[in-house]
Short mmCIF file of C-alpha atoms in Angstrom, two decimals:
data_model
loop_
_atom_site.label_atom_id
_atom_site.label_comp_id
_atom_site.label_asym_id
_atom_site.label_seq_id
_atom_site.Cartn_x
_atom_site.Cartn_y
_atom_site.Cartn_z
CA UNK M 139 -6.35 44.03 44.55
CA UNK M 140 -2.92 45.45 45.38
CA UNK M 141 -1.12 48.03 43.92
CA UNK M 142 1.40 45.51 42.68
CA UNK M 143 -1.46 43.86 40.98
CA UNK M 144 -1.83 46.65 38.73
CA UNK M 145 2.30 46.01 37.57
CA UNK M 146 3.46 43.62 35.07
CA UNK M 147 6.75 41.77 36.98
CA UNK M 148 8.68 44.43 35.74
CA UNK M 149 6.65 46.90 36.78
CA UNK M 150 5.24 48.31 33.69
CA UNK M 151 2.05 49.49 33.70
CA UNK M 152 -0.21 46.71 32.07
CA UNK M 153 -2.03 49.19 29.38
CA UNK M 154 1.88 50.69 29.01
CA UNK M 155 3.15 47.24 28.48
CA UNK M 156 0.36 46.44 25.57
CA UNK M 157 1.73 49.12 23.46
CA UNK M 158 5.42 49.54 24.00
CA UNK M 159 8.34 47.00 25.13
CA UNK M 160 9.78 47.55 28.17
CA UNK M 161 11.69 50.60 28.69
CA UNK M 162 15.32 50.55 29.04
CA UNK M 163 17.11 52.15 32.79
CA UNK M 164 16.57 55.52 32.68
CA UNK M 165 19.54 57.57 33.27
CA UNK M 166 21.96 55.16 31.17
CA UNK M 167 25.65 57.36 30.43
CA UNK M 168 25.35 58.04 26.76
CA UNK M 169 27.84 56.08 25.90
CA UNK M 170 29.42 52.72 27.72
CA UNK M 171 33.22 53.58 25.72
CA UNK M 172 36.18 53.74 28.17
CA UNK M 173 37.33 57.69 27.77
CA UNK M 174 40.61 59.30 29.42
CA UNK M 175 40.28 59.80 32.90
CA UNK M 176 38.30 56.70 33.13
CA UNK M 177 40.08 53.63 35.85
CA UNK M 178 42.56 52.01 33.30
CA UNK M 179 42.30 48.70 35.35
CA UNK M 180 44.78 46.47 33.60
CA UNK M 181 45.00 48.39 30.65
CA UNK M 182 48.29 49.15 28.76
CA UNK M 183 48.83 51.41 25.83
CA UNK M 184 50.80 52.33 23.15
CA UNK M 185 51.20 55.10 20.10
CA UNK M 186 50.84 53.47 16.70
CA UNK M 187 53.58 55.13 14.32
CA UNK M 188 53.72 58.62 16.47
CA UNK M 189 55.93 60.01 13.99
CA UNK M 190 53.10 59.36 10.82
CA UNK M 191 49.39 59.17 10.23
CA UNK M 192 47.80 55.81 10.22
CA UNK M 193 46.49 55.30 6.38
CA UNK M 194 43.48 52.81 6.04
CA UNK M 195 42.44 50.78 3.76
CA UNK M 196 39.72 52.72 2.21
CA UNK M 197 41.48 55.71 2.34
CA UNK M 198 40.55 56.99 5.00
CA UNK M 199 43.02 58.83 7.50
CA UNK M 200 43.65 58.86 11.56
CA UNK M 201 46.40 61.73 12.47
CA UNK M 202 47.00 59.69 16.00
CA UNK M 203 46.45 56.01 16.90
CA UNK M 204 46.58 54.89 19.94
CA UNK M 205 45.88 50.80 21.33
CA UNK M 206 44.88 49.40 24.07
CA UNK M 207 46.05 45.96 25.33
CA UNK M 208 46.47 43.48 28.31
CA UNK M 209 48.67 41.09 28.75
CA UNK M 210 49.35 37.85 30.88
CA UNK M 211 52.35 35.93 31.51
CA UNK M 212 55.67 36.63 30.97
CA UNK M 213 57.68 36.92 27.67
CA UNK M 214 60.48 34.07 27.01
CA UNK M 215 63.75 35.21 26.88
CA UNK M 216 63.92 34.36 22.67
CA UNK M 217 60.27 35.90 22.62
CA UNK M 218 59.07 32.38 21.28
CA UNK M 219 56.03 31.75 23.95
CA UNK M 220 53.73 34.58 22.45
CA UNK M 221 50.06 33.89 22.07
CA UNK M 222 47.52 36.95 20.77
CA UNK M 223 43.86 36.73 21.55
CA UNK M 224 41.69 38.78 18.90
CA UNK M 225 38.32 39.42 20.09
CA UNK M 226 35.13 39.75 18.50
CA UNK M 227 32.66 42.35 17.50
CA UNK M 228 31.57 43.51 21.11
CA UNK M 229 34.89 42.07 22.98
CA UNK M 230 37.28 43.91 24.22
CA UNK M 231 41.17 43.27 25.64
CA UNK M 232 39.88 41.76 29.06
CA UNK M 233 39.84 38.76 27.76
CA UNK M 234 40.85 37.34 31.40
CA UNK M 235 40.16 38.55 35.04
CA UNK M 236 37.82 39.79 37.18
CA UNK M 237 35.24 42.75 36.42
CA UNK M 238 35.51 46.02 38.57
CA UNK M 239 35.49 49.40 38.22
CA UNK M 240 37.58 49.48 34.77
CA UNK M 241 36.13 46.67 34.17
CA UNK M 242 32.48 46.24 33.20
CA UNK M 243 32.13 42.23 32.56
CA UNK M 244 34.63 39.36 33.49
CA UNK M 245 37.41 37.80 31.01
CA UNK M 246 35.86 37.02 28.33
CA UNK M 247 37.55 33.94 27.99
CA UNK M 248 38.08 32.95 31.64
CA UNK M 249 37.73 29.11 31.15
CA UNK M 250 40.76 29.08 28.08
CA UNK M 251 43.12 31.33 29.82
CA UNK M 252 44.48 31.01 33.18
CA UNK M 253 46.57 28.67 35.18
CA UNK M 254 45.65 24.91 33.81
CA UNK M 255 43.42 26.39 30.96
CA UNK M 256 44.90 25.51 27.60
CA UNK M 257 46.36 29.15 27.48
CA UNK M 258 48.18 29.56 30.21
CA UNK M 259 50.21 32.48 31.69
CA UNK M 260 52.59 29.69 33.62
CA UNK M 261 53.97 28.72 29.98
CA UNK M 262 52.99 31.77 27.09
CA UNK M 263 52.81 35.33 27.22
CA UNK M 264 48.98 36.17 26.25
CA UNK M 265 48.41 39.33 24.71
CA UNK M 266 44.53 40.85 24.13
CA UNK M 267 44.34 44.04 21.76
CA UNK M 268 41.04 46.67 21.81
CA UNK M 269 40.83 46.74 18.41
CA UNK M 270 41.03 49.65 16.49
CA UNK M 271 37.86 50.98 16.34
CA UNK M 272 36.77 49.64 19.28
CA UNK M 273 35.89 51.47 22.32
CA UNK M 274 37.82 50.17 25.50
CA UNK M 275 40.90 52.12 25.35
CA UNK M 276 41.84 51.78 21.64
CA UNK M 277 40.92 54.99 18.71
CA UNK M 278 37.38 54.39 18.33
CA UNK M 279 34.92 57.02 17.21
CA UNK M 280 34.28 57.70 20.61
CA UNK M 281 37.88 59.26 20.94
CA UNK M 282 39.09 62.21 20.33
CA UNK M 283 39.78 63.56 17.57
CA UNK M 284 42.96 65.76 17.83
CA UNK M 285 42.28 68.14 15.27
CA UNK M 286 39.02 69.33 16.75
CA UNK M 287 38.97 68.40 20.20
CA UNK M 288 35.70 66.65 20.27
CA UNK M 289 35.49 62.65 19.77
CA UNK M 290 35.34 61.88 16.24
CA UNK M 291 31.77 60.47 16.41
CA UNK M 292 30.44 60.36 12.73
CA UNK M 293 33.53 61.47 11.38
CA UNK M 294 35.44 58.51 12.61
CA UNK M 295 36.40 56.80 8.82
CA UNK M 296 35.53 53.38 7.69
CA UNK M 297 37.80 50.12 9.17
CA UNK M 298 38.55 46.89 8.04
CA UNK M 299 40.05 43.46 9.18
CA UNK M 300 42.93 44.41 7.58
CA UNK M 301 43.70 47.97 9.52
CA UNK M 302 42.89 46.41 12.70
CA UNK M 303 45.63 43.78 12.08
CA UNK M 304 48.46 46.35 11.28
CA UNK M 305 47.74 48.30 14.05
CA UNK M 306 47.74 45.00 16.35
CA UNK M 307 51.06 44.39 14.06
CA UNK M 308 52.56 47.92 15.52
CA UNK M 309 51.78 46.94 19.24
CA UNK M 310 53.46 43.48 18.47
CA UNK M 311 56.80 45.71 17.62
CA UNK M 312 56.33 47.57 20.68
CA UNK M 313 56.59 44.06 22.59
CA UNK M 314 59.25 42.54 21.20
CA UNK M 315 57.61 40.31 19.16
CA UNK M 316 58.58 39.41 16.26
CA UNK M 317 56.60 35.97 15.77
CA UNK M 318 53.50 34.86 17.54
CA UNK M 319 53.53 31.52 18.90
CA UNK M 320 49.84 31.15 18.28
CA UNK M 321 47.52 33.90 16.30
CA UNK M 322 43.92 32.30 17.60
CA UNK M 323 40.07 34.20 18.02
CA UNK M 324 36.50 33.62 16.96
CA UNK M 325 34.35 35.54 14.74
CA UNK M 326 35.57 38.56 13.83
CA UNK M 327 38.30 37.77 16.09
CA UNK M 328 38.52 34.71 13.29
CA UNK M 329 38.63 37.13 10.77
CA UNK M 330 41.75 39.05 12.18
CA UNK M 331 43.72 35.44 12.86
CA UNK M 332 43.22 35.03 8.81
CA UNK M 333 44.40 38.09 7.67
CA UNK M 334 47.25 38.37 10.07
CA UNK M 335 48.19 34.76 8.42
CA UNK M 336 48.23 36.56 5.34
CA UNK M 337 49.40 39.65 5.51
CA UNK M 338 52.06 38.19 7.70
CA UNK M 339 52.87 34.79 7.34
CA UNK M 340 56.46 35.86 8.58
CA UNK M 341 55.27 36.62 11.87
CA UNK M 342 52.93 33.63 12.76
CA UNK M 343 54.02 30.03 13.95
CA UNK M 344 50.29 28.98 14.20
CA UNK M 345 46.40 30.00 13.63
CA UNK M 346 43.59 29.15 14.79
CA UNK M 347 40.38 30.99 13.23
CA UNK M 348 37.14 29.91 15.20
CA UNK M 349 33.84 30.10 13.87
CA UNK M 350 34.35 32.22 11.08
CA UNK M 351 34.60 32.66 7.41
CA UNK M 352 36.57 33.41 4.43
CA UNK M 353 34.38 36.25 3.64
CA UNK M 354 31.28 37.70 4.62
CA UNK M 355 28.75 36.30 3.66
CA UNK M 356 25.03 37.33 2.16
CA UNK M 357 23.24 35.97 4.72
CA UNK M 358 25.24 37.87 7.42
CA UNK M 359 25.59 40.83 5.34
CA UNK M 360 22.06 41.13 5.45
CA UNK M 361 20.70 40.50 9.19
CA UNK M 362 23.85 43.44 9.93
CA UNK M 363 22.71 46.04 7.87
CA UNK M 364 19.13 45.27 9.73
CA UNK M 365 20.69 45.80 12.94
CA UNK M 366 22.64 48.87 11.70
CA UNK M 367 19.63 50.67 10.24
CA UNK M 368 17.81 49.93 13.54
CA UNK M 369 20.50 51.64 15.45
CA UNK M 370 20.78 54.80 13.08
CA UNK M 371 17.09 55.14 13.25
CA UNK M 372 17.33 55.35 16.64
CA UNK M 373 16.08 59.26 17.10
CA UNK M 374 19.14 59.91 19.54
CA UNK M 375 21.63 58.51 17.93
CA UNK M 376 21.48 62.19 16.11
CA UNK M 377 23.50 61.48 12.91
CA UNK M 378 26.68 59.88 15.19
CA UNK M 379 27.65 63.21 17.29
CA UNK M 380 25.61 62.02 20.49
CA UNK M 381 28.31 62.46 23.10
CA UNK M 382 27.70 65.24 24.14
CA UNK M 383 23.87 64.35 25.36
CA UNK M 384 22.43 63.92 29.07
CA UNK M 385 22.83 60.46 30.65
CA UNK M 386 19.68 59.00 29.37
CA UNK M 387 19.51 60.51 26.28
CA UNK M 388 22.34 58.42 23.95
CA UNK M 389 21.28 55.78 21.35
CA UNK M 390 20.40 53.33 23.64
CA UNK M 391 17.05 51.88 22.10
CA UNK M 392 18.92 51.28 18.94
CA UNK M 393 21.81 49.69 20.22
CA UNK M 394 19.84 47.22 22.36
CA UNK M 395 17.48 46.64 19.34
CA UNK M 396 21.18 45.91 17.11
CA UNK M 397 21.97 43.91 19.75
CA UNK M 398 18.92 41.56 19.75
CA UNK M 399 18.94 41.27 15.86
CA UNK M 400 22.50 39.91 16.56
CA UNK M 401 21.95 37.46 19.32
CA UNK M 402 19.26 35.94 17.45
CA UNK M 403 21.82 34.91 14.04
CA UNK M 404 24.47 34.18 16.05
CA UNK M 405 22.48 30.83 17.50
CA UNK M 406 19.96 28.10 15.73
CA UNK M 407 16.20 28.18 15.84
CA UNK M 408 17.03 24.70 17.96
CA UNK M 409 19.06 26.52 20.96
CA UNK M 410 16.76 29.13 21.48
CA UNK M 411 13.87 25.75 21.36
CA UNK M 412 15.68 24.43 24.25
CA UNK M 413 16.70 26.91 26.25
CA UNK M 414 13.63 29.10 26.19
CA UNK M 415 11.19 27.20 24.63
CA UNK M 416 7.43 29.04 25.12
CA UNK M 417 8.35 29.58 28.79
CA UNK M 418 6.66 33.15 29.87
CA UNK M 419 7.73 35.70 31.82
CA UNK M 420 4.26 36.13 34.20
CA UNK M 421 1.29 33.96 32.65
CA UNK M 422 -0.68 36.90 34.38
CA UNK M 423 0.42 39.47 31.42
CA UNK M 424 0.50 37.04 28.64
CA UNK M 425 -1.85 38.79 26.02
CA UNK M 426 0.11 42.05 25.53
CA UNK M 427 2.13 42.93 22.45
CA UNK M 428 5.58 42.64 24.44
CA UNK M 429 8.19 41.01 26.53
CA UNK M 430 5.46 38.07 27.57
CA UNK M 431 8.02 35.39 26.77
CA UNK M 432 11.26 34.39 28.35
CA UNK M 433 13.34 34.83 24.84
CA UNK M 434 12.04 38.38 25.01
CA UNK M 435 13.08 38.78 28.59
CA UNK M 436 16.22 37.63 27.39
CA UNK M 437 17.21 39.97 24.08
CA UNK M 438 16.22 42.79 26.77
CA UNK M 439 18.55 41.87 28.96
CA UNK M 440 21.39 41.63 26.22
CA UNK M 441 20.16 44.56 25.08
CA UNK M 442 20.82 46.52 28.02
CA UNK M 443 23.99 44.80 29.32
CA UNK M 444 25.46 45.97 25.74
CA UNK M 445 24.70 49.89 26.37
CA UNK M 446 25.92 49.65 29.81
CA UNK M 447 29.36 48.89 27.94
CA UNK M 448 29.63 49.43 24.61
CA UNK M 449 29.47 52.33 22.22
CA UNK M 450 27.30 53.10 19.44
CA UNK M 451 29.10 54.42 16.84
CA UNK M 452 32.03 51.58 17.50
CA UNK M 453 29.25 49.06 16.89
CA UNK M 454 28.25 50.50 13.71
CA UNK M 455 31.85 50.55 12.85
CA UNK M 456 33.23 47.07 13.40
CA UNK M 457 30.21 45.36 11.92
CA UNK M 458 30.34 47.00 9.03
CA UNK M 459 34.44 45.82 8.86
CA UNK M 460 32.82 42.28 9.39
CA UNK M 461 30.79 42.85 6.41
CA UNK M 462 33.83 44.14 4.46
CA UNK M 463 35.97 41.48 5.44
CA UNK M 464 36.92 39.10 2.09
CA UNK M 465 40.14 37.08 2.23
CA UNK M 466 40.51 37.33 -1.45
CA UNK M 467 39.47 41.18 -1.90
CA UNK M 468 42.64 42.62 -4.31
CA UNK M 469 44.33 39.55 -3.94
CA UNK M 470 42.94 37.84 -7.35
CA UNK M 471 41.12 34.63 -5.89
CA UNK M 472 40.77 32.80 -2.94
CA UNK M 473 43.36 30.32 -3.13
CA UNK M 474 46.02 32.87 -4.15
CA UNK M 475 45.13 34.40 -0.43
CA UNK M 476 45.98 31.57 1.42
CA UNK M 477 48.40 30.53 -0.84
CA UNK M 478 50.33 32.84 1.46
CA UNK M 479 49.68 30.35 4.68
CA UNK M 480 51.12 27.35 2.92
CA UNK M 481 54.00 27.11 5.77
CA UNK M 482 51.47 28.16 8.66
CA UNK M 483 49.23 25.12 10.47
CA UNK M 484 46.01 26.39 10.34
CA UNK M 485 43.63 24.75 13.37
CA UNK M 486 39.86 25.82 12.81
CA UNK M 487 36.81 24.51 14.78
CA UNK M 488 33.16 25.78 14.57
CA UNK M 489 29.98 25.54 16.57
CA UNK M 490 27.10 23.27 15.58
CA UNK M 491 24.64 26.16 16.72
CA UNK M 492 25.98 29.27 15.31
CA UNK M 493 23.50 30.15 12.21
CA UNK M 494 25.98 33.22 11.35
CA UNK M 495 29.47 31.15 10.94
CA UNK M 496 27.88 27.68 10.29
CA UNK M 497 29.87 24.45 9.91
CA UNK M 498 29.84 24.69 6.18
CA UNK M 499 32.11 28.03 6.45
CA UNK M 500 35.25 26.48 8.65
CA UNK M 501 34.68 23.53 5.96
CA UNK M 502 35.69 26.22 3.36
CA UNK M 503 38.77 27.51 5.53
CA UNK M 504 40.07 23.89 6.04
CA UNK M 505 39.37 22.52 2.26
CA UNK M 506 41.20 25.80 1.06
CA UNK M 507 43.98 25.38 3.47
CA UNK M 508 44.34 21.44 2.93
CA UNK M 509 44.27 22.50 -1.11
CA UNK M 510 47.49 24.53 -0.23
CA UNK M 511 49.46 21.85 1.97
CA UNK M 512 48.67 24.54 5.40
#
């Protein structure tokens, strides 16, 4: 017998591997936020408001604001050929281009933007906004906080849709743009398309809200706050104010386990059938308590990839503005919400293997649109 013998294929210890799952890199940074200093890459920023505090919806208060954005293409001379891109939960504005040092992952959405893609830079000027309360340039709880110095970690208030759309509205002024040519994004990129169609009808020629809802709904509600209480159990996460920790020593168990709670809603029990079925990882280790299949192999891996680029606190943050998010909240009812996009075509499409924005919801969007003349 070798010494590799006595190694599961990832080199856990066999007894080690019975017990626990496998360990994460040692040595991770604490946190996987883009902080000052850091490569800006293609980055661009901008103040929101300098001259006032930013006022949320819950009452909440940011003295400064700043967003991050890219942008490709170039704007028309009549600023008609503007498109924005709102990402999802763990997106960020790189929705295009290569991955580098400022850079941790590829476009996100390399095969719809680019020269011949159905956004392309030759014909509209793409814009991509961090959202607020994200962590890739934009105020996020791991910035920081001007009145103490220190990022704003647990103190960092709570966000909705809705705040994350008039910040995006601010950056719009910044660029001239008075009307977007196309609002379009999935998820909770959805959700932002929909309230920026109400909120601003003025200011949008078109929407397209992919794979996403009206409102949150029970079902997602739950499996979040699963994910959420994983990642505040998490011993490191230390009550939100983890930044200033060792490498190695941020939240990173929790996070990866958030992660994996995610990635298992956001597909069917049929995708996961075919694309991992009961394949294992090494037949050799098969009767231990962990990471023996392939599907586990794979919710490590996304677990991981995650920490490497995200933060914590930001994750806690936007999903609980996806649970928030409610077309109709203060508005009355429904319909009297998108009563507001009556002049706005409304495009939405949804995927056949997403359990947490199912077919049923974009039926909802398009019945309540079509009931409205969108």
């Amino acid at each position: 017998m070798t010494e590799s013998d006595d190694l599961t294929k990832d080199g856990q210890d066999p007894a080690t591997a019975h017990v626990y799952p496998r360990p994460l890199t040692e040595g991770l940074p604490v946190t996987g936020a883009w902080q000052e200093g850091d490569p800006e890459g293609n980055r661009q920023f901008t103040q929101v408001h300098p001259d006032r505090s930013f006022v949320l919806e819950g009452g909440g208060v940011l003295e400064e604001v700043t967003m991050a954005y890219e942008t490709w293409g170039t704007l028309s001379p009549n600023a008609d050929n503007a498109v924005l891109v709102c990402h999802a939960l763990t997106g960020d504005s790189h929705a295009h281009g290569e991955h580098g040092e400022a850079h941790p992952t590829p476009g996100w959405w390399n095969g719809v933007i680019g020269e011949g893609c159905g956004l392309d830079p030759d014909e509209h000027f793409i814009v991509c906004i961090n959202v607020l309360g994200g962590c890739q340039g934009s105020t996020g709880p791991a910035s920081i906080n001007p009145s103490t110095g220190k990022p704003y970690g647990s103190s960092f208030p709570v966000i909705t849709t809705r705040d994350m759309v008039r910040a995006q509205s601010a950056v719009a002024d910044h660029l001239g743009i008075d009307k977007w040519h196309l609002v379009v994004g999935g998820s909770m990129g959805g959700m932002q398309v929909l309230e920026w169609g109400i909120m601003y009808p003025e200011r949008v020629r078109a929407l397209a809200p992919l794979a996403t809802a009206l409102a949150a709904s029970p079902w997602q509600i739950g499996w979040s706050s699963v994910g959420r209480r994983a990642l505040v159990l998490d011993p490191l996460f230390r009550g939100g104010d983890y930044y200033d920790a060792e490498p190695g020593n941020g939240p990173h168990s929790g996070l990866a386990i958030a992660r994996a709670v995610a990635q298992i809603h956001y597909r069917s029990p049929g995708s996961f059938a075919e694309r991992f079925g009961r394949e294992v990882v090494n037949p050799r280790s098969l009767y231990g308590l962990w990471d023996q299949y392939q599907v586990e192999s794979y919710l490590d891996y996304q677990g991981e990839k995650l920490v490497r680029r995200f933060d914590a606190n930001s994750y806690l943050v936007l999903n609980r503005a996806m649970d928030l998010h409610d077309v109709a909240r203060d508005r009355g009812s429904i319909n009297e919400a998108v009563s507001r996009l009556a002049r706005v075509p409304v495009l939405t499409l949804s995927i056949t293997s997403d359990y947490l924005y199912p077919p049923d919801l974009q039926m909802q969007i398009f019945e309540a649109v079509e009931g409205i003349g969108g």
